[in-house]
Coordinates of C-alpha atoms in Angstrom, one line a residue:
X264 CA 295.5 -36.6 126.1
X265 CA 293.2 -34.1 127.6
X266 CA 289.7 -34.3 126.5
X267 CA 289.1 -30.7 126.1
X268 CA 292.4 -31.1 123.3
X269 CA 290.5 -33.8 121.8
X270 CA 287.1 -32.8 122.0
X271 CA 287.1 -28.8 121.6
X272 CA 290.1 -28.5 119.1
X273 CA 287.2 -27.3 116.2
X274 CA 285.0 -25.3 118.9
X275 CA 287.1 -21.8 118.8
X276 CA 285.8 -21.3 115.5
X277 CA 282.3 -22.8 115.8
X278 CA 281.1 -20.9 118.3
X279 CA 279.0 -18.8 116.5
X280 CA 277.7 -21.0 114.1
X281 CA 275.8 -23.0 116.5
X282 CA 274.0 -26.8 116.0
X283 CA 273.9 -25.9 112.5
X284 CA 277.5 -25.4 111.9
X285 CA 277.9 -29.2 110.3
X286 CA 276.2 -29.5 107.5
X287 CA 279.0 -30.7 105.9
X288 CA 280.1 -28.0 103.1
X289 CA 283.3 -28.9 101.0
X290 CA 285.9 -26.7 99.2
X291 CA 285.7 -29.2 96.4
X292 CA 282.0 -30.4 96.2
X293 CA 282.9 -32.4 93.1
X294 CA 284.7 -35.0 95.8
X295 CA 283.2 -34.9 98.4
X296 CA 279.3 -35.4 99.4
X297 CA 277.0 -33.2 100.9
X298 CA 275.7 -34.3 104.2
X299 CA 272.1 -33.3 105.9
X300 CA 272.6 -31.1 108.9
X301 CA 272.1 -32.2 112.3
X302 CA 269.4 -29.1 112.8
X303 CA 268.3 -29.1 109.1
X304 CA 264.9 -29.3 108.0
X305 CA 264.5 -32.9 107.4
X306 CA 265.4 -33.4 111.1
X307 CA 262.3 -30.8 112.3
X308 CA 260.3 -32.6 109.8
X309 CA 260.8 -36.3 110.8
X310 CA 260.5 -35.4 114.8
X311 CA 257.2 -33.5 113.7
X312 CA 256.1 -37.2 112.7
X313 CA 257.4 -38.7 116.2
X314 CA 254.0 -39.7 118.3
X315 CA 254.2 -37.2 121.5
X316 CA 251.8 -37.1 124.1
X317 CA 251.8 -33.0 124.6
X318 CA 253.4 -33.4 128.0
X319 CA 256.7 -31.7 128.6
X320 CA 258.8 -33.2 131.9
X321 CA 261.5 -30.1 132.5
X322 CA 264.3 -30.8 134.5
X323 CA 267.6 -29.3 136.1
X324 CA 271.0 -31.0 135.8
X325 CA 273.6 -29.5 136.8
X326 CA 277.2 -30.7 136.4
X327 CA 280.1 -29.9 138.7
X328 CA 282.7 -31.5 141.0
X329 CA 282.0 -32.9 144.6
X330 CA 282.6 -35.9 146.6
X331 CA 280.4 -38.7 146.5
X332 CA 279.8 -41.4 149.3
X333 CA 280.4 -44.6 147.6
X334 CA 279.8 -46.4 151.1
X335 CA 281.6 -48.2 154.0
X336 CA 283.6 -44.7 154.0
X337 CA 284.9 -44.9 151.0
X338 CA 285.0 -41.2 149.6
X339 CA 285.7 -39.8 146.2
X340 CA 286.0 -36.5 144.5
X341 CA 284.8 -36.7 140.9
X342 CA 282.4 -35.4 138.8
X343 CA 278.6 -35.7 138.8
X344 CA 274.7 -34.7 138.3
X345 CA 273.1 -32.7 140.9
X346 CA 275.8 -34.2 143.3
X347 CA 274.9 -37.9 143.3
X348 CA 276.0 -40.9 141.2
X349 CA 274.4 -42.3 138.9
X350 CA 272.6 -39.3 138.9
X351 CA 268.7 -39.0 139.9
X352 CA 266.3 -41.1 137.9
X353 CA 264.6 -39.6 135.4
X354 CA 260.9 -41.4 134.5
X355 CA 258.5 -40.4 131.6
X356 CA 256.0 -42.1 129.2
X357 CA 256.7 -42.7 125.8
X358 CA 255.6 -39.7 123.7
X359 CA 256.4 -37.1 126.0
X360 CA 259.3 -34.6 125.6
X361 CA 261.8 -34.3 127.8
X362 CA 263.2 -30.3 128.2
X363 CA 266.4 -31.1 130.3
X364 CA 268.5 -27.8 131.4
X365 CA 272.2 -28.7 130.9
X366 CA 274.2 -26.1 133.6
X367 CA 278.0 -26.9 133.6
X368 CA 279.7 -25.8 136.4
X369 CA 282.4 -28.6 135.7
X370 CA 286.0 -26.6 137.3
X371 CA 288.5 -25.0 135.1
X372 CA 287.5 -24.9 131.8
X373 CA 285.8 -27.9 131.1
X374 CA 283.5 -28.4 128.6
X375 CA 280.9 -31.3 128.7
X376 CA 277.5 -32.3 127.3
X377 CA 274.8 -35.0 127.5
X378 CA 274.5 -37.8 124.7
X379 CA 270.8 -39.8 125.2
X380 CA 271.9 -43.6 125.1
X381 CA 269.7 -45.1 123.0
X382 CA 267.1 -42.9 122.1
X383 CA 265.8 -42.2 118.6
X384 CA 265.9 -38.4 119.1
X385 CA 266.7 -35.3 117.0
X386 CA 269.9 -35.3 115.8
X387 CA 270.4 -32.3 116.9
X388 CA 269.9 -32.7 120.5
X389 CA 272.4 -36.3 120.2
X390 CA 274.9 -34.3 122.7
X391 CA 277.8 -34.9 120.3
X392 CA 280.3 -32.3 120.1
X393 CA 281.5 -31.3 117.3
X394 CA 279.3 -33.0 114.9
X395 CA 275.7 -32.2 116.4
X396 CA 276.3 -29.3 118.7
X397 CA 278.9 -27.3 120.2
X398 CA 280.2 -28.6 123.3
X399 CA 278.7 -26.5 126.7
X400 CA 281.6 -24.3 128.0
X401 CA 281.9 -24.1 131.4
X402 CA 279.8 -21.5 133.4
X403 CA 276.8 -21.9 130.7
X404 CA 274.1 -23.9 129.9
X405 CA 272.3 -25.7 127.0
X406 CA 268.6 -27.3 127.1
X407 CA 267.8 -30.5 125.3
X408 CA 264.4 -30.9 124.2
X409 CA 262.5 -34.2 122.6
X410 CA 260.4 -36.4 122.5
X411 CA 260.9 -40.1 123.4
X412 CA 258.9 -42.1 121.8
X413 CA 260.0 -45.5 122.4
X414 CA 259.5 -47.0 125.5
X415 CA 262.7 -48.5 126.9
X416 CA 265.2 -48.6 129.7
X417 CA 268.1 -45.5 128.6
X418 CA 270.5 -43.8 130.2
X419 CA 272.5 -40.7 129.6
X420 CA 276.1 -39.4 130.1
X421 CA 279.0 -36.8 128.5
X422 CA 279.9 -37.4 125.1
X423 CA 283.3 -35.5 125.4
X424 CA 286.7 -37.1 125.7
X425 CA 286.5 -39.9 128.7
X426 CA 283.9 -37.8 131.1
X427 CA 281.4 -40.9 131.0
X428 CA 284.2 -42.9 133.2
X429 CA 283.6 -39.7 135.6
X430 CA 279.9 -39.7 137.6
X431 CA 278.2 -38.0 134.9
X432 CA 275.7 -40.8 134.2
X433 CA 272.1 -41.3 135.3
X434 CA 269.1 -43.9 134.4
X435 CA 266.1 -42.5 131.7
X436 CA 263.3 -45.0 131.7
X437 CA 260.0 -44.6 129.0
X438 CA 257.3 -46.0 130.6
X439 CA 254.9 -48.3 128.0
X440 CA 251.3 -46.6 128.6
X441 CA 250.2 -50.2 127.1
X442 CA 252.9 -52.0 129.2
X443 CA 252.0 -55.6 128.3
X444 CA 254.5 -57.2 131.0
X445 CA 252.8 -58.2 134.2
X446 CA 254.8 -57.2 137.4
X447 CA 254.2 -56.1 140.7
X448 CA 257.4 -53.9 141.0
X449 CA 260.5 -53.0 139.6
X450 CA 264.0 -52.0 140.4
X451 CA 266.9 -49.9 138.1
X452 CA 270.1 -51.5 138.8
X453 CA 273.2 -49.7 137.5
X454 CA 276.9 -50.8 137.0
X455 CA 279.9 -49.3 136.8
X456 CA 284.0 -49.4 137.3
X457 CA 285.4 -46.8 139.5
X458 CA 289.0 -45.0 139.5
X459 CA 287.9 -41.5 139.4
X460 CA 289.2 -39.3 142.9
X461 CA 290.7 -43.0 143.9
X462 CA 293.4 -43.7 141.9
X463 CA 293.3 -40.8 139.4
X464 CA 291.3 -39.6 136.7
X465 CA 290.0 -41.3 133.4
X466 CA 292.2 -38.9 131.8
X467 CA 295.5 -39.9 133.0
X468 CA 294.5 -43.2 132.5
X469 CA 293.7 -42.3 129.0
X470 CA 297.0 -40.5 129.1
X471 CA 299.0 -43.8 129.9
X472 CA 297.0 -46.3 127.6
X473 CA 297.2 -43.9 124.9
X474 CA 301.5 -44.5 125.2
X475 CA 300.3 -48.2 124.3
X476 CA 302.5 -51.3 124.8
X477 CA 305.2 -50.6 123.1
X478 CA 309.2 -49.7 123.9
X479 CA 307.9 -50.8 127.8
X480 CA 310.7 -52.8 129.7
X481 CA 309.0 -54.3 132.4
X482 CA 311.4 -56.2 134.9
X483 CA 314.2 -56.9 131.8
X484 CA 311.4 -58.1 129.4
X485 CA 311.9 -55.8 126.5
X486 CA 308.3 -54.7 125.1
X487 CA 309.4 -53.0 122.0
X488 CA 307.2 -54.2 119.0
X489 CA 305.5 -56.7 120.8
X490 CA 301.9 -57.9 120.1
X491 CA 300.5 -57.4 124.2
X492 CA 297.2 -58.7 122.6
X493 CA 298.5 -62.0 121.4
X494 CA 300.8 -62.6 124.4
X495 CA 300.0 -65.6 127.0
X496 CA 300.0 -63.5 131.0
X497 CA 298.1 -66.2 132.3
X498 CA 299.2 -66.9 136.1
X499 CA 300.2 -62.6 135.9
X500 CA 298.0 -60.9 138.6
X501 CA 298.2 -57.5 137.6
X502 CA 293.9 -56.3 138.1
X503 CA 294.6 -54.4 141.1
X504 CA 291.8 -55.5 143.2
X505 CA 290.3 -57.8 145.2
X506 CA 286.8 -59.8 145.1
X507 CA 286.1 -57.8 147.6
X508 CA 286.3 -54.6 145.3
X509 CA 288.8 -53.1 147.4
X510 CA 292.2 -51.8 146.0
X511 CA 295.4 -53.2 146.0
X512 CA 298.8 -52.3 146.6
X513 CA 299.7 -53.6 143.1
X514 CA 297.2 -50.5 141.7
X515 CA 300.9 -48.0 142.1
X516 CA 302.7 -50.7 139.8
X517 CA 305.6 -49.6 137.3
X518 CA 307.1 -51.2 134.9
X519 CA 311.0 -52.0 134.8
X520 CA 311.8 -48.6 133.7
X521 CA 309.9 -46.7 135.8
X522 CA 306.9 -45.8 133.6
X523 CA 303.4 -46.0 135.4
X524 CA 301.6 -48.5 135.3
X525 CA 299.0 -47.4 137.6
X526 CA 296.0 -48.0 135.1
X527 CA 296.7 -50.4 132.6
X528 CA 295.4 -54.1 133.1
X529 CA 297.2 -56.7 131.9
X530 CA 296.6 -60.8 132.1
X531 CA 292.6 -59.9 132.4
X532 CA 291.3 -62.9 130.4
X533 CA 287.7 -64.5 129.2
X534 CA 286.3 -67.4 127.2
X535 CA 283.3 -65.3 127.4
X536 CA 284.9 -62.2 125.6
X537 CA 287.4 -64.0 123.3
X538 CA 290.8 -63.8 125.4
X539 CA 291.4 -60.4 126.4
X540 CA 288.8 -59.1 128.5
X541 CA 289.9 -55.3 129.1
X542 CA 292.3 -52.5 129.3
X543 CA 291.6 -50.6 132.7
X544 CA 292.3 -51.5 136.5
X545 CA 289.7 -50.7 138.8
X546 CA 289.9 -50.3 142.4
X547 CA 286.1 -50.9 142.4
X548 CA 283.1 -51.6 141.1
X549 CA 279.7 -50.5 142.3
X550 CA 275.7 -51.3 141.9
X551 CA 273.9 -48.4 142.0
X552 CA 276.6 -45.8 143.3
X553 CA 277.7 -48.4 146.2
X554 CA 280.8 -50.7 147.3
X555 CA 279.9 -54.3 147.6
X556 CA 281.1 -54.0 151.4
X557 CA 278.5 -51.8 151.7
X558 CA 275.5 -52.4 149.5
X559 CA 272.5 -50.8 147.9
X560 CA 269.5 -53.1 149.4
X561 CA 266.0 -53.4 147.6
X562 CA 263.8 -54.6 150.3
X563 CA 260.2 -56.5 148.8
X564 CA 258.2 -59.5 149.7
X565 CA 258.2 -63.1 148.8
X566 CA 256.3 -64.4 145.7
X567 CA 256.2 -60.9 144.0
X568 CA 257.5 -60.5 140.7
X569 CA 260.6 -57.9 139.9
X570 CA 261.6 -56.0 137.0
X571 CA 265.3 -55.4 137.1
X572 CA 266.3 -53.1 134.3
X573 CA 269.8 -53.4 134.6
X574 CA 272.2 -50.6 133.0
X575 CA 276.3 -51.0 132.5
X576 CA 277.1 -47.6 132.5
X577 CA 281.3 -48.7 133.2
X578 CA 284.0 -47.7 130.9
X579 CA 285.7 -51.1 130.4
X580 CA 284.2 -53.4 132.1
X581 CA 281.8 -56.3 131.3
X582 CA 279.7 -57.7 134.0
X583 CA 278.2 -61.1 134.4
X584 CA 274.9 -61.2 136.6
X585 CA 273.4 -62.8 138.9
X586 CA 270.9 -63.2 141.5
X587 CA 271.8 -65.5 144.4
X588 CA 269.2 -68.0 144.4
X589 CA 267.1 -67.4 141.5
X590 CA 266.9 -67.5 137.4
X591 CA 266.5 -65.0 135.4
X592 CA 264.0 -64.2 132.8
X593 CA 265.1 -61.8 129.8
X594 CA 262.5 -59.8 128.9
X595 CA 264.4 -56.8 127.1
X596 CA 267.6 -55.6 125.7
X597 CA 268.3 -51.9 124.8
X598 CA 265.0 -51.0 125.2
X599 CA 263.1 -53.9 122.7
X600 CA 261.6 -56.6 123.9
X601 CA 262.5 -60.0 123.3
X602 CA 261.0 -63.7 122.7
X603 CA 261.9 -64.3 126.8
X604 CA 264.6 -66.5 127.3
X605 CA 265.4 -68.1 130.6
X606 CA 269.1 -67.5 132.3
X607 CA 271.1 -68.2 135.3
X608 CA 273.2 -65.3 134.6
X609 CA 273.4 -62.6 131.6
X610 CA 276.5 -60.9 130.6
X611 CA 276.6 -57.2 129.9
X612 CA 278.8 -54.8 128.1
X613 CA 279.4 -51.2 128.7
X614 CA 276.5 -49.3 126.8
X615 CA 274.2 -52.4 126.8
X616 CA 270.8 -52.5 129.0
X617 CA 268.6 -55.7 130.2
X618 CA 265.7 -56.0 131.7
X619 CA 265.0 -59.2 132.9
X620 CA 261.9 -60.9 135.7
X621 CA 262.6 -62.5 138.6
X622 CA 260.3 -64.2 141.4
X623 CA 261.6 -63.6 144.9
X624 CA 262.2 -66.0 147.2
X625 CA 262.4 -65.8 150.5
X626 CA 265.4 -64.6 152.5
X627 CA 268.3 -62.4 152.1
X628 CA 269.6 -62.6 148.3
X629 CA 272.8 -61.2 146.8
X630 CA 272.4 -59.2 143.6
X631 CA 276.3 -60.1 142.0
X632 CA 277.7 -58.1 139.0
X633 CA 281.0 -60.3 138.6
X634 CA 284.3 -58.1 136.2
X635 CA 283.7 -60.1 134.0
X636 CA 287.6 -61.6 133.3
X637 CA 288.9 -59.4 135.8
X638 CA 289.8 -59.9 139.7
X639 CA 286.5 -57.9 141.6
X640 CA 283.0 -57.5 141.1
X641 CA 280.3 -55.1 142.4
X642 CA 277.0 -56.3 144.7
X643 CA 273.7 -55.3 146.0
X644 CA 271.0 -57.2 148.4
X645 CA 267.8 -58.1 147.5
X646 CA 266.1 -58.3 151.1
X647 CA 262.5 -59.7 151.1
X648 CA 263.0 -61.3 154.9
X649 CA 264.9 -62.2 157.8
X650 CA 268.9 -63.0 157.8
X651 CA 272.2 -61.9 157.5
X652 CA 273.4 -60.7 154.5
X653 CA 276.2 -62.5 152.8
X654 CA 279.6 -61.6 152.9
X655 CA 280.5 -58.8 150.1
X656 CA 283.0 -61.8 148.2
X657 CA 279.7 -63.8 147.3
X658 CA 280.2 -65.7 144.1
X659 CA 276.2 -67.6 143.5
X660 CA 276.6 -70.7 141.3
X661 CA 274.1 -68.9 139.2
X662 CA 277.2 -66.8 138.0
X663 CA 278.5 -70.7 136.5
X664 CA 275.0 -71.8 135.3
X665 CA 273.1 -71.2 131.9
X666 CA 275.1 -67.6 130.7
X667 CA 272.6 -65.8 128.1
X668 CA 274.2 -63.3 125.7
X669 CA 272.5 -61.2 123.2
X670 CA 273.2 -63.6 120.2
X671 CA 271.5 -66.2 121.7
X672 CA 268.4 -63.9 122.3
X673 CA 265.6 -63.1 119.5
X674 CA 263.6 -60.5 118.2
X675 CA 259.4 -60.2 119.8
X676 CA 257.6 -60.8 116.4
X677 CA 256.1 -57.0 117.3
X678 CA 259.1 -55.2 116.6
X679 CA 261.3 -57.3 114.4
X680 CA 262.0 -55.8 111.1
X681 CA 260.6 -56.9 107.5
X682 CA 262.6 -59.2 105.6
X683 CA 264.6 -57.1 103.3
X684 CA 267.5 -56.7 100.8
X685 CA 270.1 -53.8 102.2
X686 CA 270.1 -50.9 100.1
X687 CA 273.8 -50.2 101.2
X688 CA 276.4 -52.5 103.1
X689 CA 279.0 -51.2 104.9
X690 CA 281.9 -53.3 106.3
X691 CA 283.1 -51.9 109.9
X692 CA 286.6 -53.5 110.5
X693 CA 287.0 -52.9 113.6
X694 CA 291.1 -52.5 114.0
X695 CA 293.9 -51.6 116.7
X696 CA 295.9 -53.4 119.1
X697 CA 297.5 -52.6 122.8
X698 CA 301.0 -52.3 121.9
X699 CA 300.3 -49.2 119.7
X700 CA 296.5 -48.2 121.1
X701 CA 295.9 -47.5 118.0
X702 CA 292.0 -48.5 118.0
X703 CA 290.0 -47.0 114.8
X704 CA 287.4 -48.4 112.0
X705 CA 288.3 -49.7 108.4
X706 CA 292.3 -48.3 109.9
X707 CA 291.1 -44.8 110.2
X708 CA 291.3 -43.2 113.7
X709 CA 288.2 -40.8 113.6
X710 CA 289.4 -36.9 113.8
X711 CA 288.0 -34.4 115.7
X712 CA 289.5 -31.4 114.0
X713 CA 288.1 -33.2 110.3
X714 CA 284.4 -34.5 111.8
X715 CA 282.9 -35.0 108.4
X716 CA 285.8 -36.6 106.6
X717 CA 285.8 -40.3 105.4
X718 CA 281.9 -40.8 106.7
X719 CA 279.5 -44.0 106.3
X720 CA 276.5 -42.9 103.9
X721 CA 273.4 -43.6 104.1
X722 CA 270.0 -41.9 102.2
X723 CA 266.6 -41.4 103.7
X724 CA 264.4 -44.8 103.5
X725 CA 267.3 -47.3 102.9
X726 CA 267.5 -50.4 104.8
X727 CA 271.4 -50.7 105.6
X728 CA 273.2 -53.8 106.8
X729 CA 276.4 -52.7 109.0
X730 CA 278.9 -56.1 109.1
X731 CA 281.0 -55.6 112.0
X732 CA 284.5 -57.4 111.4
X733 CA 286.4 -57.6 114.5
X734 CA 290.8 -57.7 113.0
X735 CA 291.7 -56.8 117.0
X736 CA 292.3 -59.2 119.7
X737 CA 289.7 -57.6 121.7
X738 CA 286.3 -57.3 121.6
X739 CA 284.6 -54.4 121.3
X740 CA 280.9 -53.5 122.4
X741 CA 279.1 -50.8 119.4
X742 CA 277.0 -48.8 119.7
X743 CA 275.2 -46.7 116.7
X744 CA 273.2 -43.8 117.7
X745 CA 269.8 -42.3 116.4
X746 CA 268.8 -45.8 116.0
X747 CA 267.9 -49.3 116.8
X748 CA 269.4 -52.4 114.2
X749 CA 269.0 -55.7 114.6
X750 CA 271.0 -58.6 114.8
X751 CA 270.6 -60.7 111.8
X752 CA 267.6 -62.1 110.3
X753 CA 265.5 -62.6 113.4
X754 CA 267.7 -61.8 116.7
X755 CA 267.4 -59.1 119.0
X756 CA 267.1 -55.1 118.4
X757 CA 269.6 -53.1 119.7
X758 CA 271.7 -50.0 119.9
X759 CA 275.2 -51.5 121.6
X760 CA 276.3 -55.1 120.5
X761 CA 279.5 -57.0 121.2
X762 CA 281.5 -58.2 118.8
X763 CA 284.2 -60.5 119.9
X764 CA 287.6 -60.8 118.4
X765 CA 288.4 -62.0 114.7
X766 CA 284.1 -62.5 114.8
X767 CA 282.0 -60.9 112.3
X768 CA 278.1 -59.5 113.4
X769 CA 276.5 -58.3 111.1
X770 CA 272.9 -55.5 111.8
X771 CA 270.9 -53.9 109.7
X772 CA 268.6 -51.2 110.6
X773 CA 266.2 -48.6 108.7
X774 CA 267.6 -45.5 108.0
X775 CA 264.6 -43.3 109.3
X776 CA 266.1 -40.7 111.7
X777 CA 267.8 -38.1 108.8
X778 CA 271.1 -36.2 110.4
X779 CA 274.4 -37.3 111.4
X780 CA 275.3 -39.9 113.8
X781 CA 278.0 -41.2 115.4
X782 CA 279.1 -45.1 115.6
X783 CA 281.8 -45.9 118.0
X784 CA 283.2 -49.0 120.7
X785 CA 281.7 -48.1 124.2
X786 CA 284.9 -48.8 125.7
X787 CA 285.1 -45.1 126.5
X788 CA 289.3 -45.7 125.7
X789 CA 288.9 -47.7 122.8
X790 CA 286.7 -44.7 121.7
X791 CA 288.7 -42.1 122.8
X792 CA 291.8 -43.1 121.0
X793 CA 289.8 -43.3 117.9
X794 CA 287.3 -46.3 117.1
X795 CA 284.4 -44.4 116.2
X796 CA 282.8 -43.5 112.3
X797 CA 280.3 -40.9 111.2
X798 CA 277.1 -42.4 109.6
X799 CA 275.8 -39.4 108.1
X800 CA 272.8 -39.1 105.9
X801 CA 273.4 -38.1 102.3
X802 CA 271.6 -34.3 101.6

């Protein structure tokens, strides 16, 4: 489906009414609640009480179409900031506010915005269209302005229809003025899966997912009402690339009667990720913008001491991590530190961040984000002396060593929450299946043209426990915005947290950041098609 269809159906007639068009009136009050508006006055009042430094970083971004260089020759024309992807670095210390100039210059008409991953910001400047602002038309502008006052390693993209699997993404790090973590440098690694200007755009993949499994004949096998997710395709190679990230010719497959199969992924399997491990075929995958044949290098010295802060910005694609030669010491997720935790590799989902230490050695090291489950992977070099680099289909045993996840991390005693009874429990069934990709919450695909209907309530001061109940067959990475929870009693805080299939997680999280928020999979599909919720504060 287009975005712009699903995104902009409401926007006609919002125009004029501007960020504060959502606060949520009824025709029949008596049923339905009133909801704090994203631009209300709760929302001045509470970032009023945010700790700012007085220092205002103002920036440019402007979005429009170009090709980018993805190395070794390998061109594409997609979308981006400023021309590059990810998008330039943008550095501040905790406290200050960030004024960032939105200019869309996206073709057609195309609307966009920019959603702040991870940050506790105004509601109003979330970048969500409809709920917290009207989507930017194209040819106009819009400026976010906030402060960030938690340090952390962000990142920011388009919150409209499947633009973030596009080159609309970029790194945001807050800088700790009190940094307590002793290193001598550090490096932003970010990964992603790349169709876009290769094999087509996100949104005819979307378009052909969105058909789903069922009435599909492939080679005499007749589909029709078939469960895809519980179906056994092991020995089926159907990924579409190589280890090499390179495409295949099996990227143009069709099924038996001649539908396209040109994006959906099928037979993509991990123990990691409870069975199915995703929906979308990649021709690539890239660290930091580049092709694993030709690789983004850090070049440092032996001995010194590395901060990776590494940032999945893909659209279905977990990664597992690894640094040829060396272990890995988790420092951070999503921002929030962590009791540190030594690994061989980590695994990643889309929306999720780490920041972990390393030691160099001494040599030539490859920097390997393995597909997790899927044929491929992306790599980068780590250079701190003489050699040759390794050839681009590296696969480090660290990749088969000690694999840390976030539910085997815990909370630093600094920032993990009070022991405390939940004011309000909501469950989050988490529901859908290929055949019908029909992904939603509690069975409910979230509507656009009805933003406010059927949302998760929450009041000012509560502490609410969120108990994720995975029904599907796949697993699903969820991400809450405006907020931080944590996992259980003592484990990590975060904003995005996997949650595997038929496995409950349950967060909880204080509700002190009034305004409407969205909570959705960061599977930008599973999204897309409807797995997201509004967790709106009650007026």
């Amino acid at each position: 489906m287009n975005s712009i269809n699903r995104r902009s159906v409401l926007l006609a007639g919002l125009g004029a009414a501007g960020t504060g068009l959502l606060a949520a009136c009824s025709d029949d009050a008596s049923s339905s609640p009133s909801l704090l508006s994203p631009s209300g006055s709760q929302v001045a009042r509470t970032e009023k009480k945010r700790s700012g430094t007085g220092r205002v970083h103002r920036l440019h971004l402007t979005a429009a179409s170009g090709m980018l260089d993805l190395g070794g020759g390998t061109m594409a024309k997609s979308w981006a900031f400023s021309g590059q992807a990810p998008g330039k670095e943008i550095r501040i210390s905790a406290g200050d506010t960030l004024a960032a100039e939105l200019s869309n210059q996206l073709p057609g008409r195309t609307e966009t915005s920019i959603h702040w991953h991870g940050i506790a910001l105004r509601s109003d400047m979330d970048g969500v269209p409809p709920v917290t602002q009207t989507a930017v038309r194209a040819g106009s502008g819009f400026t976010y302005r906030f402060i960030a006052d938690a340090p952390g390693t962000y990142f920011f993209h388009p919150h409209v229809g499947v633009q973030l699997d596009r080159g609309l993404y970029a790194p945001l790090i807050v800088e700790d003025p009190r940094e307590p973590l002793p290193y001598d440098d550090e490096w932003v690694v970010v990964l992603d899966d790349w169709l876009d200007g290769v094999t087509g755009t996100p949104d005819e993949a979307f378009a052909e997912l969105e058909r789903g499994m069922g009435g599909m004949d492939m080679d005499g096998m007749d589909m029709d009402g078939m469960d895809m997710d519980g179906m056994d395709m092991d020995g089926m190679d159907m990924s579409g690339s190589g280890m090499d990230g390179t495409a295949s010719p099996s990227s143009s497959a069709s099924s038996g009667d001649g539908m396209s199969m040109r994006f959906m992924l099928m037979g993509a399997t991990s123990e990691l990720l409870g069975g199915d491990a995703g929906d979308v075929r990649y021709p690539y995958h890239l660290v930091n913008g580049r092709v694993p044949t030709d690789p983004a290098v850090y070049t440092g010295k032996p001995g010194k001491r590395v901060r990776l802060r590494i940032i999945n910005a893909g659209g279905d694609t977990a990664y597992r991590v690894a640094l040829g030669g060396h272990r890995l010491t988790i420092t951070h997720t999503d921002g929030f530190p962590v009791a540190h935790r030594q690994a061989d590799a980590l695994l990643i989902g889309m929306g999720e961040r780490y920041d972990v230490l390393v030691t160099l050695g001494d040599g030539v090291f490859p920097l390997v984000a393995l597909a997790e489950g899927k044929d491929g992977g992306g790599m980068a070099l780590m250079r701190t002396g003489s050699g040759s680099a390794p050839r681009s289909t590296v696969r480090p045993a660290e990749l088969d060593g000690l694999i840390v996840t976030a539910s085997q991390l815990s909370a630093a005693e600094d920032v993990r929450l009070d022991a405390k009874k939940a004011d309000q429990v909501h469950r989050i069934e988490l529901t859908g299946s290929m055949a019908r990709y029909d992904w939603a919450i509690n069975g409910k695909r979230y509507d656009m043209a009805d933003p406010t209907a059927n949302p998760l309530l929450v009041e000012e001061g509560q502490r609410v426990r969120l108990d994720f109940v995975n029904s599907s067959d796949m697993w699903h990475p969820m991400h809450l915005h405006g907020h931080t929870y944590q996992l259980g009693s003592t484990g990590p805080r975060k904003d995005t947290t996997v949650v595997l299939p038929k496995k409950k997680v349950s967060v909880v999280f204080d509700a002190d950041n009034p305004g409407q928020w969205m909570l959705h999979c960061h599977n930008a599909y599973h999204g897309e098609a409807g797995m997201m919720a509004l967790v709106a504060y009650r007026a």
